[in-house]
């Protein structure tokens, strides 16, 4: 209980407790017929005498709000309608019943822990702060004059940024996209949300990779979609699985993260890419290509995106600056057929009146500058070093205890733990030891996996983080 009586208040403490309990009863925090804490427990919790709690409970009883029976404690009355004079909305019911679902409890827990300062964070899917191009941004801010429009901008996002993205995707991904076929979004996350909300309806069947980032997002369930899983092997999903799923469930849309997939780090094989495009044309199923990682390639070679192979307009291409520049900028984009982009832009305008002008301006300055290219080289180099450091730490501290495939890009490492292990208990142990990671079940049906994000680990802390994890694992033996 976070609430405590205020000893500086002139109001008697028993009265404060009475009012606090009454508020809890009115708001549904203490629902009808629920058992209230025992007098002794509540007195201890609030640091007051037991007689003070007795006085408060007696007052609630005489108001008819609680019933007290010897031996069975104090219960909220079953019918409190009209008794409580305060009619506070039942916020807990509103909070639980809204149609947009909250994050998975484990995701909330990890986020809370990851925000703490003392833990080594190998969980958050982003870059470590030393990789953000902060000095370039500072230079733009001090040397360039912002003279853009400060009013509501175009619903698809700032035109100059869309022109810059158009040439960026041509240079780096061989994608032909006119500025009018681009929508700027608040990261790839908002792109996925808009697609789900605007292009699909409750009951529609969608296919997602297993494991995948999408699996961790309740936004599919919030929209009432039926999700079906496509297992990912070392070459990505198998097109034959898509055929089988479609025959059975009439798949309406497929969500893929084909390059350096989160969490597995796999690359969808070129032959499978071709086959999937053919299936998409044959069945008329749109593919969402979620591609935030392809520029992180450690080998320098960037394979063909599905979008660059798409002659018929079957692919909606989603990308962002989160994994290559800075996640806090919240710049992402969708490329697709113009009527689709206009529909999504209309929705985005209803949601937030378009993207904030300043992050768009900074993004445009940086993407269009000569420094972007050298930044990407630096990033690839640094990420490779972090990956290698994680591999050597895993070998040093967890030899024979984990197996993994070596990713050639991206920021994640997907590790299989040898032997049965409860990943959730392991997370709790790891938090006690001072490191946080993501249990694999968050991403799909496979058990006994964990995801470490080497891109988020500060170089000097990756080794220590894995050592702490190894300690946590040992303490469960
Ligand atoms: C595959 C994938 N898609 C989308 C996102 C969302 O990223 P953002 O909204 O920051 O661009 C993430 C983040 O981890 C991701 O891994």
Coordinates of C-alpha atoms and ligand atoms in Angstrom, one line a residue:
X1 CA 0.0 0.0 0.0
X2 CA 1.6 3.3 -1.1
X3 CA -0.8 5.5 0.9
X4 CA 0.2 6.5 4.4
X5 CA -1.7 8.7 6.9
X6 CA -0.4 12.3 7.1
X7 CA 0.8 12.9 10.6
X8 CA 1.1 16.6 10.0
X9 CA -2.6 16.8 9.1
X10 CA -5.0 18.1 11.8
X11 CA -7.5 15.4 10.9
X12 CA -7.4 12.4 13.3
X13 CA -5.5 9.5 11.9
X14 CA -8.4 7.0 12.3
X15 CA -10.5 9.5 10.2
X16 CA -7.9 9.6 7.5
X17 CA -7.9 5.8 7.4
X18 CA -11.7 5.7 7.3
X19 CA -11.7 8.2 4.3
X20 CA -9.0 6.3 2.5
X21 CA -10.8 3.0 2.8
X22 CA -14.1 4.6 1.8
X23 CA -12.4 6.0 -1.4
X24 CA -11.0 2.6 -2.1
X25 CA -14.5 1.0 -1.7
X26 CA -16.2 3.7 -3.9
X27 CA -13.6 3.4 -6.6
X28 CA -13.7 -0.4 -6.7
X29 CA -10.1 -0.9 -5.5
X30 CA -11.8 -2.8 -2.6
X31 CA -14.7 -4.5 -4.4
X32 CA -18.0 -5.6 -2.7
X33 CA -17.5 -8.7 -0.6
X34 CA -13.7 -8.6 -0.7
X35 CA -11.9 -9.1 2.6
X36 CA -10.0 -6.1 3.9
X37 CA -6.6 -6.4 5.6
X38 CA -6.7 -7.6 9.2
X39 CA -6.6 -5.0 11.9
X40 CA -3.1 -6.2 12.8
X41 CA -1.7 -6.3 9.3
X42 CA -3.1 -2.8 8.4
X43 CA -1.8 -1.3 11.6
X44 CA 1.6 -2.7 10.8
X45 CA 1.5 -1.5 7.2
X46 CA 0.5 2.0 8.1
X47 CA 2.7 2.2 11.2
X48 CA -0.3 3.0 13.6
X49 CA -1.8 1.4 16.7
X50 CA -4.2 -1.4 16.2
X51 CA -6.8 0.5 18.1
X52 CA -6.6 3.3 15.4
X53 CA -7.5 0.8 12.7
X54 CA -10.3 -0.7 14.9
X55 CA -11.8 2.8 15.2
X56 CA -11.6 3.3 11.4
X57 CA -13.2 -0.1 10.7
X58 CA -15.9 0.6 13.2
X59 CA -16.8 3.9 11.6
X60 CA -17.0 2.1 8.2
X61 CA -19.2 -0.5 9.8
X62 CA -21.6 2.0 11.2
X63 CA -21.8 3.6 7.7
X64 CA -22.8 0.2 6.4
X65 CA -19.7 0.0 4.1
X66 CA -18.2 -3.0 5.8
X67 CA -19.4 -6.0 7.7
X68 CA -17.3 -7.4 10.6
X69 CA -17.6 -10.9 11.9
X70 CA -15.5 -12.5 14.7
X71 CA -13.2 -15.0 13.1
X72 CA -13.7 -14.0 9.5
X73 CA -12.4 -10.4 9.6
X74 CA -13.7 -7.3 7.9
X75 CA -15.5 -7.6 4.5
X76 CA -16.7 -4.9 2.1
X77 CA -20.5 -5.0 2.2
X78 CA -22.1 -6.7 -0.8
X79 CA -24.5 -3.9 -1.5
X80 CA -22.9 -0.5 -1.1
X81 CA -25.1 1.3 -3.7
X82 CA -26.1 4.7 -2.4
X83 CA -24.3 4.2 1.0
X84 CA -21.0 5.8 0.1
X85 CA -21.7 9.5 -0.4
X86 CA -18.6 9.8 -2.7
X87 CA -19.3 8.5 -6.2
X88 CA -15.8 8.2 -7.5
X89 CA -15.7 6.5 -10.9
X90 CA -14.6 2.9 -10.8
X91 CA -11.2 3.6 -12.4
X92 CA -9.9 0.1 -12.0
X93 CA -12.8 -1.2 -14.1
X94 CA -12.2 1.4 -16.8
X95 CA -8.4 0.6 -16.7
X96 CA -9.1 -3.1 -17.1
X97 CA -11.8 -2.9 -19.7
X98 CA -10.5 -0.4 -22.4
X99 CA -10.3 -2.1 -25.8
X100 CA -6.7 -1.2 -26.3
X101 CA -4.8 -3.8 -24.4
X102 CA -1.9 -3.0 -22.0
X103 CA 1.6 -4.4 -22.6
X104 CA 2.3 -7.9 -21.5
X105 CA 3.0 -7.9 -17.7
X106 CA 6.5 -9.2 -18.3
X107 CA 7.2 -6.5 -20.8
X108 CA 6.1 -3.9 -18.2
X109 CA 8.3 -5.5 -15.6
X110 CA 11.3 -5.5 -17.8
X111 CA 10.7 -1.9 -18.9
X112 CA 10.5 -0.8 -15.2
X113 CA 13.7 -2.6 -14.3
X114 CA 15.5 -1.5 -17.4
X115 CA 14.8 2.1 -16.5
X116 CA 16.6 1.6 -13.1
X117 CA 20.1 3.0 -13.1
X118 CA 22.0 0.2 -11.5
X119 CA 21.1 -2.7 -13.8
X120 CA 23.1 -3.6 -16.9
X121 CA 20.5 -3.4 -19.7
X122 CA 20.7 -6.1 -22.2
X123 CA 17.0 -6.0 -22.8
X124 CA 15.9 -2.7 -24.5
X125 CA 16.0 -3.1 -28.3
X126 CA 18.0 0.1 -29.1
X127 CA 21.5 1.5 -29.4
X128 CA 23.7 2.4 -26.5
X129 CA 24.0 6.2 -26.0
X130 CA 27.6 6.2 -27.3
X131 CA 26.3 5.2 -30.7
X132 CA 23.9 8.1 -31.1
X133 CA 25.3 10.8 -33.4
X134 CA 24.8 13.5 -30.8
X135 CA 27.7 15.7 -31.9
X136 CA 26.3 15.9 -35.5
X137 CA 22.9 16.9 -34.1
X138 CA 24.6 19.6 -31.9
X139 CA 26.3 20.9 -34.9
X140 CA 23.1 21.2 -36.9
X141 CA 21.4 23.0 -34.0
X142 CA 24.2 25.5 -33.7
X143 CA 25.1 26.0 -37.4
X144 CA 21.9 25.5 -39.4
X145 CA 19.0 27.8 -39.2
X146 CA 15.6 26.3 -38.8
X147 CA 13.1 28.2 -41.0
X148 CA 10.5 25.5 -41.6
X149 CA 6.8 25.7 -41.1
X150 CA 5.7 25.8 -37.5
X151 CA 2.0 25.1 -38.3
X152 CA 0.4 21.8 -38.9
X153 CA 2.4 20.2 -41.7
X154 CA 1.4 17.9 -44.5
X155 CA -0.5 14.8 -43.1
X156 CA 2.1 12.5 -44.8
X157 CA 5.0 14.4 -43.1
X158 CA 7.4 17.1 -44.1
X159 CA 8.0 17.1 -47.8
X160 CA 11.7 17.8 -47.6
X161 CA 12.2 14.8 -45.3
X162 CA 10.1 12.6 -47.6
X163 CA 12.3 13.8 -50.6
X164 CA 15.4 12.9 -48.5
X165 CA 14.0 9.5 -47.6
X166 CA 13.1 8.9 -51.2
X167 CA 16.7 9.3 -52.2
X168 CA 18.0 7.5 -49.1
X169 CA 16.0 4.3 -49.9
X170 CA 17.1 4.5 -53.5
X171 CA 20.8 4.8 -52.5
X172 CA 20.8 2.2 -49.7
X173 CA 18.0 -0.2 -50.5
X174 CA 17.4 0.2 -54.2
X175 CA 13.8 1.1 -53.6
X176 CA 12.0 3.5 -56.0
X177 CA 9.6 5.6 -53.9
X178 CA 8.3 9.0 -54.8
X179 CA 7.8 11.4 -51.8
X180 CA 4.0 11.0 -52.3
X181 CA 4.3 7.3 -51.6
X182 CA 5.9 7.9 -48.2
X183 CA 4.3 8.5 -44.8
X184 CA 6.4 9.7 -41.9
X185 CA 5.4 7.9 -38.7
X186 CA 6.4 7.9 -35.0
X187 CA 8.8 5.0 -35.5
X188 CA 8.1 1.7 -37.1
X189 CA 5.8 1.0 -34.2
X190 CA 3.3 3.6 -35.2
X191 CA 3.5 2.3 -38.8
X192 CA 2.5 -1.2 -37.6
X193 CA -0.3 0.3 -35.5
X194 CA -1.8 2.3 -38.3
X195 CA -1.6 -0.6 -40.7
X196 CA -3.4 -2.9 -38.2
X197 CA -6.0 -0.3 -37.4
X198 CA -6.8 1.0 -40.9
X199 CA -6.3 -2.0 -43.2
X200 CA -7.7 -4.9 -41.2
X201 CA -10.9 -5.6 -39.3
X202 CA -11.7 -7.7 -36.3
X203 CA -11.7 -11.4 -37.1
X204 CA -9.1 -11.1 -39.9
X205 CA -6.4 -13.7 -40.0
X206 CA -2.8 -12.4 -40.1
X207 CA 0.5 -14.4 -40.2
X208 CA 3.5 -13.4 -38.1
X209 CA 6.9 -15.0 -37.6
X210 CA 7.5 -17.2 -34.6
X211 CA 9.5 -16.0 -32.8
X212 CA 9.0 -12.3 -33.7
X213 CA 8.9 -8.8 -32.4
X214 CA 5.2 -8.7 -33.5
X215 CA 4.4 -11.6 -31.1
X216 CA 5.2 -9.3 -28.2
X217 CA 2.7 -6.6 -29.3
X218 CA -0.8 -6.8 -27.9
X219 CA -1.9 -4.4 -30.7
X220 CA -2.9 -7.3 -32.9
X221 CA -5.2 -8.7 -30.1
X222 CA -6.5 -5.2 -29.4
X223 CA -7.7 -5.0 -33.0
X224 CA -9.4 -8.3 -32.7
X225 CA -7.1 -10.0 -35.3
X226 CA -6.5 -13.8 -35.3
X227 CA -2.7 -14.3 -35.4
X228 CA -1.1 -17.4 -36.9
X229 CA 2.5 -18.3 -36.6
X230 CA 5.1 -19.0 -39.2
X231 CA 8.1 -20.8 -37.7
X232 CA 11.5 -19.2 -38.3
X233 CA 14.5 -21.4 -39.1
X234 CA 18.0 -20.3 -39.9
X235 CA 16.8 -19.0 -43.3
X236 CA 13.7 -17.2 -42.0
X237 CA 10.1 -18.5 -42.6
X238 CA 9.4 -21.3 -45.0
X239 CA 7.0 -20.3 -47.8
X240 CA 5.3 -23.7 -47.7
X241 CA 4.1 -22.9 -44.2
X242 CA 2.5 -19.8 -45.6
X243 CA 0.7 -21.8 -48.2
X244 CA -0.6 -24.2 -45.6
X245 CA -1.8 -21.4 -43.3
X246 CA -3.5 -19.6 -46.1
X247 CA -5.4 -22.7 -47.3
X248 CA -6.6 -23.2 -43.7
X249 CA -7.3 -19.7 -42.5
X250 CA -7.4 -17.3 -45.5
X251 CA -4.6 -15.1 -44.4
X252 CA -5.3 -11.4 -45.0
X253 CA -1.8 -10.0 -44.3
X254 CA 1.7 -11.2 -43.5
X255 CA 4.1 -9.4 -41.2
X256 CA 7.8 -10.1 -41.8
X257 CA 11.0 -8.7 -40.5
X258 CA 13.2 -10.4 -43.2
X259 CA 16.6 -8.9 -42.5
X260 CA 18.4 -9.5 -39.1
X261 CA 15.2 -10.5 -37.7
X262 CA 14.3 -9.5 -34.1
X263 CA 14.9 -11.7 -32.1
X264 CA 16.7 -14.4 -34.1
X265 CA 19.1 -12.3 -36.2
X266 CA 18.2 -14.4 -39.3
X267 CA 18.1 -13.3 -42.9
X268 CA 15.3 -14.5 -45.1
X269 CA 17.0 -16.5 -47.8
X270 CA 16.9 -14.9 -51.3
X271 CA 15.1 -17.9 -52.9
X272 CA 12.5 -17.8 -50.1
X273 CA 12.1 -14.0 -50.7
X274 CA 11.3 -14.7 -54.3
X275 CA 8.9 -17.4 -53.5
X276 CA 7.1 -15.3 -50.9
X277 CA 6.7 -12.5 -53.4
X278 CA 5.2 -15.0 -55.9
X279 CA 2.8 -16.3 -53.3
X280 CA 1.8 -12.8 -52.4
X281 CA 0.9 -12.1 -56.0
X282 CA -0.8 -15.5 -56.5
X283 CA -3.0 -15.1 -53.4
X284 CA -3.3 -11.4 -53.4
X285 CA -2.0 -11.1 -49.8
X286 CA -0.1 -7.9 -48.9
X287 CA 3.2 -8.4 -47.1
X288 CA 4.4 -5.9 -44.5
X289 CA 8.2 -5.8 -44.7
X290 CA 9.4 -4.4 -41.4
X291 CA 13.0 -3.4 -42.1
X292 CA 14.6 -1.4 -39.3
X293 CA 17.9 -3.3 -39.2
X294 CA 19.2 -3.9 -42.7
X295 CA 21.7 -1.0 -42.7
X296 CA 23.5 -2.5 -39.7
X297 CA 25.0 -5.3 -41.8
X298 CA 28.5 -6.3 -40.5
X299 CA 29.5 -7.7 -43.8
X300 CA 28.8 -4.4 -45.6
X301 CA 26.6 -6.2 -48.2
X302 CA 22.9 -5.3 -48.0
X303 CA 20.7 -8.0 -49.6
X304 CA 17.7 -7.1 -51.7
X305 CA 14.7 -5.9 -49.7
X306 CA 11.4 -7.4 -50.7
X307 CA 10.3 -4.0 -51.6
X308 CA 13.1 -3.6 -54.2
X309 CA 12.0 -6.8 -55.8
X310 CA 8.3 -5.9 -55.8
X311 CA 7.0 -5.0 -59.2
X312 CA 3.3 -5.2 -58.5
X313 CA 2.9 -3.1 -55.3
X314 CA 2.4 -6.1 -53.0
X315 CA 4.7 -4.9 -50.3
X316 CA 4.1 -2.2 -47.6
X317 CA 7.6 -1.3 -46.6
X318 CA 8.2 -0.1 -43.0
X319 CA 11.5 1.3 -41.7
X320 CA 12.8 3.7 -39.1
X321 CA 15.9 5.5 -37.7
X322 CA 15.6 3.9 -34.3
X323 CA 18.2 1.1 -34.8
X324 CA 20.6 3.1 -37.0
X325 CA 20.4 6.7 -35.6
X326 CA 18.5 7.2 -32.4
X327 CA 15.3 5.6 -31.0
X328 CA 14.3 8.8 -29.2
X329 CA 13.9 10.7 -32.5
X330 CA 10.8 8.7 -33.2
X331 CA 11.2 8.8 -37.0
X332 CA 9.9 6.0 -39.1
X333 CA 8.2 5.6 -42.4
X334 CA 5.9 3.5 -44.6
X335 CA 6.3 3.2 -48.3
X336 CA 3.3 1.9 -50.3
X337 CA 0.7 2.5 -53.0
X338 CA -0.6 6.0 -52.8
X339 CA -4.2 5.3 -51.8
X340 CA -3.0 3.2 -48.9
X341 CA -0.5 5.9 -47.8
X342 CA -3.3 8.5 -48.0
X343 CA -5.6 6.4 -45.9
X344 CA -2.9 5.8 -43.3
X345 CA -2.0 9.5 -43.3
X346 CA -5.6 10.5 -42.8
X347 CA -5.7 8.2 -39.7
X348 CA -2.4 9.6 -38.4
X349 CA -3.8 13.1 -38.8
X350 CA -6.8 12.1 -36.7
X351 CA -4.5 10.5 -34.0
X352 CA -1.9 13.2 -33.6
X353 CA -2.3 16.0 -36.3
X354 CA 0.9 14.8 -38.0
X355 CA 4.5 14.4 -36.9
X356 CA 6.4 17.0 -34.8
X357 CA 8.4 19.3 -37.1
X358 CA 11.7 19.3 -35.1
X359 CA 12.6 15.6 -35.2
X360 CA 11.7 15.6 -38.9
X361 CA 14.0 18.6 -39.4
X362 CA 16.9 17.0 -37.6
X363 CA 16.3 13.7 -39.4
X364 CA 16.3 15.4 -42.7
X365 CA 19.5 17.3 -42.0
X366 CA 21.3 14.1 -40.9
X367 CA 20.0 11.7 -43.6
X368 CA 20.8 14.3 -46.3
X369 CA 24.3 15.1 -45.0
X370 CA 27.7 13.6 -46.0
X371 CA 28.1 12.5 -42.4
X372 CA 25.3 9.9 -42.6
X373 CA 27.4 7.5 -44.6
X374 CA 30.4 7.6 -42.3
X375 CA 28.0 7.3 -39.3
X376 CA 26.6 4.0 -40.8
X377 CA 30.2 2.7 -41.2
X378 CA 31.0 3.6 -37.6
X379 CA 27.8 2.0 -36.4
X380 CA 28.4 -1.3 -38.3
X381 CA 31.9 -1.4 -37.0
X382 CA 31.0 -0.7 -33.4
X383 CA 28.0 -3.1 -33.4
X384 CA 30.2 -5.8 -34.8
X385 CA 32.7 -5.2 -31.9
X386 CA 29.8 -5.4 -29.4
X387 CA 28.6 -8.6 -31.0
X388 CA 32.0 -10.1 -30.8
X389 CA 32.4 -9.1 -27.2
X390 CA 29.1 -10.7 -26.4
X391 CA 30.1 -13.9 -28.2
X392 CA 33.4 -14.1 -26.3
X393 CA 31.7 -13.4 -23.0
X394 CA 29.1 -16.1 -23.7
X395 CA 31.9 -18.5 -24.5
X396 CA 33.9 -17.5 -21.4
X397 CA 31.1 -17.6 -18.8
X398 CA 28.4 -19.9 -20.3
X399 CA 30.3 -22.4 -22.3
X400 CA 28.1 -25.5 -22.9
X401 CA 25.2 -23.8 -21.3
X402 CA 23.9 -21.8 -24.3
X403 CA 23.8 -22.2 -28.1
X404 CA 23.4 -19.4 -30.6
X405 CA 23.6 -18.5 -34.2
X406 CA 26.1 -15.7 -35.0
X407 CA 24.1 -12.7 -36.4
X408 CA 25.7 -10.8 -39.3
X409 CA 23.8 -7.6 -38.5
X410 CA 21.2 -6.2 -36.2
X411 CA 21.5 -5.7 -32.4
X412 CA 20.2 -8.9 -30.9
X413 CA 21.6 -12.3 -29.9
X414 CA 19.1 -15.2 -29.6
X415 CA 20.4 -17.9 -27.3
X416 CA 19.1 -21.3 -26.5
X417 CA 19.7 -22.4 -23.0
X418 CA 20.7 -26.0 -22.7
X419 CA 18.6 -27.9 -20.3
X420 CA 15.1 -27.1 -19.0
X421 CA 14.9 -23.7 -17.3
X422 CA 12.1 -21.5 -16.2
X423 CA 13.0 -18.2 -18.0
X424 CA 10.8 -16.1 -15.8
X425 CA 12.5 -17.3 -12.6
X426 CA 15.8 -16.8 -14.4
X427 CA 14.8 -13.2 -15.1
X428 CA 14.0 -12.6 -11.4
X429 CA 17.4 -14.1 -10.4
X430 CA 19.2 -12.0 -13.1
X431 CA 17.5 -8.8 -11.8
X432 CA 18.8 -9.6 -8.3
X433 CA 22.3 -10.0 -9.8
X434 CA 22.0 -6.7 -11.6
X435 CA 21.3 -7.5 -15.3
X436 CA 18.1 -7.5 -17.3
X437 CA 17.5 -9.5 -20.5
X438 CA 14.3 -10.6 -22.3
X439 CA 12.9 -14.2 -21.8
X440 CA 12.3 -15.8 -25.2
X441 CA 8.6 -16.7 -24.6
X442 CA 7.8 -13.0 -25.1
X443 CA 8.6 -13.5 -28.7
X444 CA 6.8 -16.7 -29.5
X445 CA 6.1 -20.3 -28.8
X446 CA 9.6 -21.5 -28.3
X447 CA 10.6 -22.2 -24.7
X448 CA 14.1 -22.1 -23.2
X449 CA 15.5 -19.1 -25.1
X450 CA 16.7 -15.7 -24.1
X451 CA 17.4 -12.5 -26.1
X452 CA 20.4 -10.3 -25.3
X453 CA 20.7 -7.0 -27.0
X454 CA 24.4 -6.3 -27.6
X455 CA 23.6 -3.0 -29.4
X456 CA 22.2 -1.6 -26.1
X457 CA 25.1 -2.8 -23.9
X458 CA 27.8 -0.3 -23.1
X459 CA 31.0 -1.8 -24.4
X460 CA 32.6 -1.9 -21.0
X461 CA 29.5 -3.6 -19.4
X462 CA 28.7 -6.4 -21.9
X463 CA 31.1 -8.8 -20.3
X464 CA 30.0 -7.9 -16.8
X465 CA 26.3 -8.3 -17.8
X466 CA 26.9 -11.8 -19.2
X467 CA 28.9 -12.7 -16.0
X468 CA 26.0 -11.6 -13.9
X469 CA 23.6 -13.6 -16.1
X470 CA 25.8 -16.7 -15.7
X471 CA 25.7 -16.2 -11.9
X472 CA 21.9 -16.0 -12.0
X473 CA 21.8 -19.2 -14.1
X474 CA 24.2 -21.0 -11.7
X475 CA 22.0 -20.0 -8.7
X476 CA 19.1 -21.9 -10.3
X477 CA 21.0 -25.2 -10.6
Ligands
LIG1 C1 11.3 -5.6 -35.9 C2 10.9 -4.3 -35.2 N1 9.9 -3.6 -35.8 C3 9.6 -2.4 -35.2 C4 10.2 -2.0 -34.1 C5 9.7 -0.6 -33.5 O1 10.8 0.3 -33.5 P1 10.6 1.9 -33.6 O2 9.1 2.2 -33.4 O3 11.5 2.4 -32.6 O4 11.0 2.3 -35.0 C6 11.2 -2.7 -33.4 C7 11.7 -2.3 -32.2 O5 12.4 -3.1 -31.5 C8 11.6 -3.9 -34.1 O6 12.5 -4.7 -33.6

